[in-house]
Amino acid sequence: RRRSNGGVATPPPRGPSGPRRVGQVMTNEMVDYYWTSIYSLPTFRRYARHFDDFRFINLHDGRDLVETFFCESLPSAPRACAAARALGAPHNHEGYELTFRLIVAGARRRGILDRPGRKNKHKTLAHKPINDLAEKVRERQTSLKKGPYDFPMACMHPGLLQKIREKSLAAEEALLPEFFRSPDGRAKLLSEFDVHARTRLCDVNASAVLEDPSWVAFFASVEHDFP
């Protein structure tokens, strides 16, 4: 099918590369771009110019996404549906690993992981060493009976959060009006957003973590495979 930008806005320029979360890069301009160009509602509106048969999968109703897709959204996929039901829901990946990797990256750049007899000065961030050490950070945090969001966090400005909240609710109401008006609709969405605003929409403040003497001592003594 012929493709064109259809007047879609040009994406804002990207910042430096590296492991980052949404709170580190989101701006008002990016919110406007995403909600007018590439998120669910503008995508639906573009397809609606050419098709009139849509099936939406509601991620908020608590059902397994894979099973719902194969058993309800695809018109005739009984074997795929049976396989999805037999496998059960997949592991719920929360993106926690990035929190721990950001802390490791901060420790590496500060020189806390430097060891005698190693290159150290290059401060390389190879995937395997950073992932292996991030797992050790996760294990220590778990041993303290804490989770990934119990570190000091840096969250979005309230004005930006309010803008995202309003646009998210507008999209949900437009795409799933019956669910939005139900008892589990708007109120549940607002409750979920408030939780995410303090957790998944925030970034770990690695600098603050590495001001903690106990974490400095951990990184100064932990075994790792950085060169």
Coordinates of C-alpha atoms in Angstrom, one line a residue:
R1 CA 0.0 0.0 0.0
R2 CA 1.3 3.5 -0.8
R3 CA 2.8 5.2 2.1
S4 CA 3.1 8.9 2.9
N5 CA 3.5 11.0 6.0
G6 CA 0.0 12.4 5.6
G7 CA 1.0 15.6 7.3
V8 CA 2.4 13.8 10.3
A9 CA 4.7 16.0 12.4
T10 CA 8.4 15.6 12.3
P11 CA 9.7 13.9 15.4
P12 CA 11.7 16.1 17.8
P13 CA 15.4 15.7 17.8
R14 CA 16.8 12.9 19.9
G15 CA 19.4 13.5 22.7
P16 CA 22.5 11.5 23.4
S17 CA 22.3 7.8 23.1
G18 CA 22.6 5.4 26.0
P19 CA 20.4 3.6 28.5
R20 CA 17.6 6.1 29.5
R21 CA 14.0 6.0 30.6
V22 CA 11.0 8.0 29.5
G23 CA 11.4 10.6 32.3
Q24 CA 14.8 11.6 31.1
V25 CA 13.8 12.4 27.5
M26 CA 10.1 13.4 27.5
T27 CA 9.3 17.0 26.7
N28 CA 6.1 18.9 25.9
E29 CA 7.1 18.8 22.2
M30 CA 7.5 15.0 22.3
V31 CA 4.2 14.5 24.0
D32 CA 2.5 16.5 21.3
Y33 CA 4.3 14.5 18.6
Y34 CA 3.5 11.1 20.1
W35 CA -0.2 11.9 20.7
T36 CA -0.8 13.4 17.3
S37 CA 1.4 11.1 15.1
I38 CA 2.2 7.6 16.3
Y39 CA 0.2 6.5 19.4
S40 CA -2.9 4.4 19.3
L41 CA -5.5 7.1 18.6
P42 CA -3.8 8.8 15.6
T43 CA -2.8 5.4 14.2
F44 CA -6.5 4.3 14.4
R45 CA -7.7 7.4 12.7
R46 CA -5.3 6.9 9.8
Y47 CA -6.4 3.3 9.3
A48 CA -10.1 4.3 9.7
R49 CA -9.9 6.3 6.5
H50 CA -9.5 3.0 4.6
F51 CA -11.1 0.3 6.9
D52 CA -14.3 0.0 8.9
D53 CA -13.7 -3.2 10.9
F54 CA -11.6 -2.8 14.0
R55 CA -11.0 -4.9 17.1
F56 CA -9.4 -3.3 20.1
I57 CA -7.6 -5.3 22.8
N58 CA -8.0 -3.6 26.2
L59 CA -4.8 -3.8 28.1
H60 CA -6.6 -2.8 31.3
D61 CA -9.1 -5.6 31.6
G62 CA -6.6 -8.0 33.2
R63 CA -6.7 -10.7 30.6
D64 CA -3.7 -12.3 28.9
L65 CA -2.8 -10.2 25.9
V66 CA -1.5 -13.1 23.7
E67 CA -4.5 -15.4 24.4
T68 CA -6.9 -12.5 23.7
F69 CA -5.2 -11.7 20.4
F70 CA -5.2 -15.3 19.1
C71 CA -8.6 -16.4 20.5
E72 CA -10.7 -13.3 19.9
S73 CA -9.0 -10.9 17.5
L74 CA -7.9 -13.3 14.8
P75 CA -10.9 -14.6 12.8
S76 CA -9.8 -18.3 12.5
A77 CA -6.7 -19.4 14.5
P78 CA -7.9 -22.3 16.6
R79 CA -4.5 -24.0 16.9
A80 CA -2.7 -20.7 17.8
C81 CA -5.5 -20.0 20.3
A82 CA -5.1 -23.5 21.9
A83 CA -1.3 -23.1 22.1
A84 CA -1.6 -19.6 23.7
R85 CA -4.0 -21.1 26.3
A86 CA -1.7 -24.0 27.0
L87 CA 1.3 -21.8 27.5
G88 CA -0.4 -19.4 29.8
A89 CA 0.4 -15.7 30.4
P90 CA 4.0 -14.8 29.6
H91 CA 6.4 -13.3 32.2
N92 CA 5.4 -9.8 33.0
H93 CA 8.5 -7.8 32.1
E94 CA 8.4 -4.5 34.0
G95 CA 11.6 -3.0 32.7
Y96 CA 13.2 -3.2 36.1
E97 CA 16.5 -4.2 34.7
L98 CA 17.1 -0.7 33.3
T99 CA 17.0 0.8 36.7
F100 CA 19.8 -1.4 37.9
R101 CA 21.8 -0.9 34.7
L102 CA 21.6 2.9 35.1
I103 CA 23.0 2.6 38.6
V104 CA 25.9 0.3 37.3
A105 CA 26.6 2.8 34.5
G106 CA 26.8 5.6 37.0
A107 CA 29.2 3.7 39.2
R108 CA 31.3 2.8 36.2
R109 CA 31.6 6.4 35.1
R110 CA 32.4 7.6 38.6
G111 CA 35.3 5.2 38.8
I112 CA 33.9 3.3 41.7
L113 CA 34.4 0.1 39.7
D114 CA 38.0 0.8 38.9
R115 CA 40.4 -2.0 39.9
P116 CA 44.2 -2.2 40.0
G117 CA 45.7 -3.8 36.9
R118 CA 42.7 -3.1 34.6
K119 CA 42.3 -0.6 31.8
N120 CA 39.7 1.4 33.8
K121 CA 40.3 4.6 32.0
H122 CA 38.2 3.6 29.0
K123 CA 35.0 3.3 31.1
T124 CA 33.5 0.8 28.6
L125 CA 29.9 -0.2 29.2
A126 CA 29.8 -3.7 27.5
H127 CA 26.4 -5.4 27.7
K128 CA 27.4 -8.6 29.5
P129 CA 29.4 -7.0 32.3
I130 CA 26.8 -4.3 32.9
N131 CA 23.9 -6.8 32.9
D132 CA 25.7 -9.3 35.2
L133 CA 26.5 -6.6 37.7
A134 CA 23.0 -5.1 37.4
E135 CA 21.7 -8.6 38.5
K136 CA 23.9 -8.3 41.6
V137 CA 22.5 -4.9 42.3
R138 CA 19.0 -6.3 42.0
E139 CA 19.9 -9.2 44.4
R140 CA 21.3 -6.8 47.0
Q141 CA 18.2 -4.6 46.8
T142 CA 16.0 -7.6 47.2
S143 CA 18.0 -8.8 50.2
L144 CA 17.2 -5.4 51.7
K145 CA 13.5 -6.2 51.2
K146 CA 13.3 -3.3 48.7
G147 CA 12.3 -3.0 45.0
P148 CA 13.5 -1.1 42.0
Y149 CA 11.4 1.9 42.9
D150 CA 12.7 2.2 46.4
F151 CA 15.8 4.0 45.2
P152 CA 15.8 7.8 45.1
M153 CA 13.8 8.7 42.0
A154 CA 13.6 11.7 39.6
C155 CA 10.1 12.1 38.3
M156 CA 8.5 14.3 35.7
H157 CA 7.4 17.9 36.3
P158 CA 3.7 17.9 37.5
G159 CA 2.7 20.0 34.5
L160 CA 4.0 17.5 32.0
L161 CA 2.4 14.6 33.9
Q162 CA -0.9 16.4 33.8
K163 CA -0.6 16.9 30.1
I164 CA 0.1 13.2 29.6
R165 CA -2.7 12.2 31.9
E166 CA -5.3 14.3 30.0
K167 CA -4.2 13.1 26.6
S168 CA -4.2 9.4 27.8
L169 CA -7.7 9.7 29.2
A170 CA -8.9 11.4 25.9
A171 CA -7.5 8.5 23.9
E172 CA -9.0 5.9 26.1
E173 CA -12.4 7.5 25.9
A174 CA -12.2 7.7 22.1
L175 CA -11.1 4.2 21.6
L176 CA -13.0 2.3 24.3
P177 CA -15.9 4.5 25.3
E178 CA -17.9 1.7 27.0
F179 CA -15.0 0.6 29.1
F180 CA -14.2 4.2 29.9
R181 CA -17.7 4.9 31.3
S182 CA -17.7 1.6 33.3
P183 CA -16.9 1.4 37.1
D184 CA -13.5 0.0 36.1
G185 CA -12.9 2.7 33.5
R186 CA -11.9 6.2 34.2
A187 CA -11.3 5.8 37.9
K188 CA -9.1 2.7 37.4
L189 CA -7.1 4.5 34.7
L190 CA -6.5 7.4 36.9
S191 CA -5.4 5.2 39.8
E192 CA -3.0 3.3 37.5
F193 CA -1.6 6.5 36.1
D194 CA -1.0 7.9 39.6
V195 CA 1.0 4.8 40.5
H196 CA 3.0 5.0 37.3
A197 CA 3.7 8.7 37.8
R198 CA 5.7 7.7 40.9
T199 CA 7.3 4.6 39.5
R200 CA 7.5 3.7 35.8
L201 CA 7.4 7.2 34.6
C202 CA 10.3 8.2 36.8
D203 CA 14.0 7.6 36.5
V204 CA 16.3 6.3 39.2
N205 CA 18.5 9.1 40.5
A206 CA 21.8 7.2 40.2
S207 CA 23.8 10.1 41.5
A208 CA 21.8 10.1 44.7
V209 CA 22.1 6.3 45.0
L210 CA 25.9 6.6 44.7
E211 CA 26.0 9.1 47.5
D212 CA 24.9 6.3 49.8
P213 CA 28.1 4.9 51.6
S214 CA 26.7 1.4 51.6
W215 CA 26.3 1.4 47.8
V216 CA 29.7 2.9 47.3
A217 CA 31.2 0.1 49.5
F218 CA 29.2 -2.5 47.6
F219 CA 30.6 -1.3 44.2
A220 CA 34.1 -0.8 45.6
S221 CA 34.3 -4.5 46.6
V222 CA 32.0 -6.4 44.2
E223 CA 33.4 -8.8 41.6
H224 CA 32.8 -7.8 38.0
D225 CA 34.0 -8.4 34.4
F226 CA 34.6 -4.9 33.2
P227 CA 38.1 -4.5 31.6

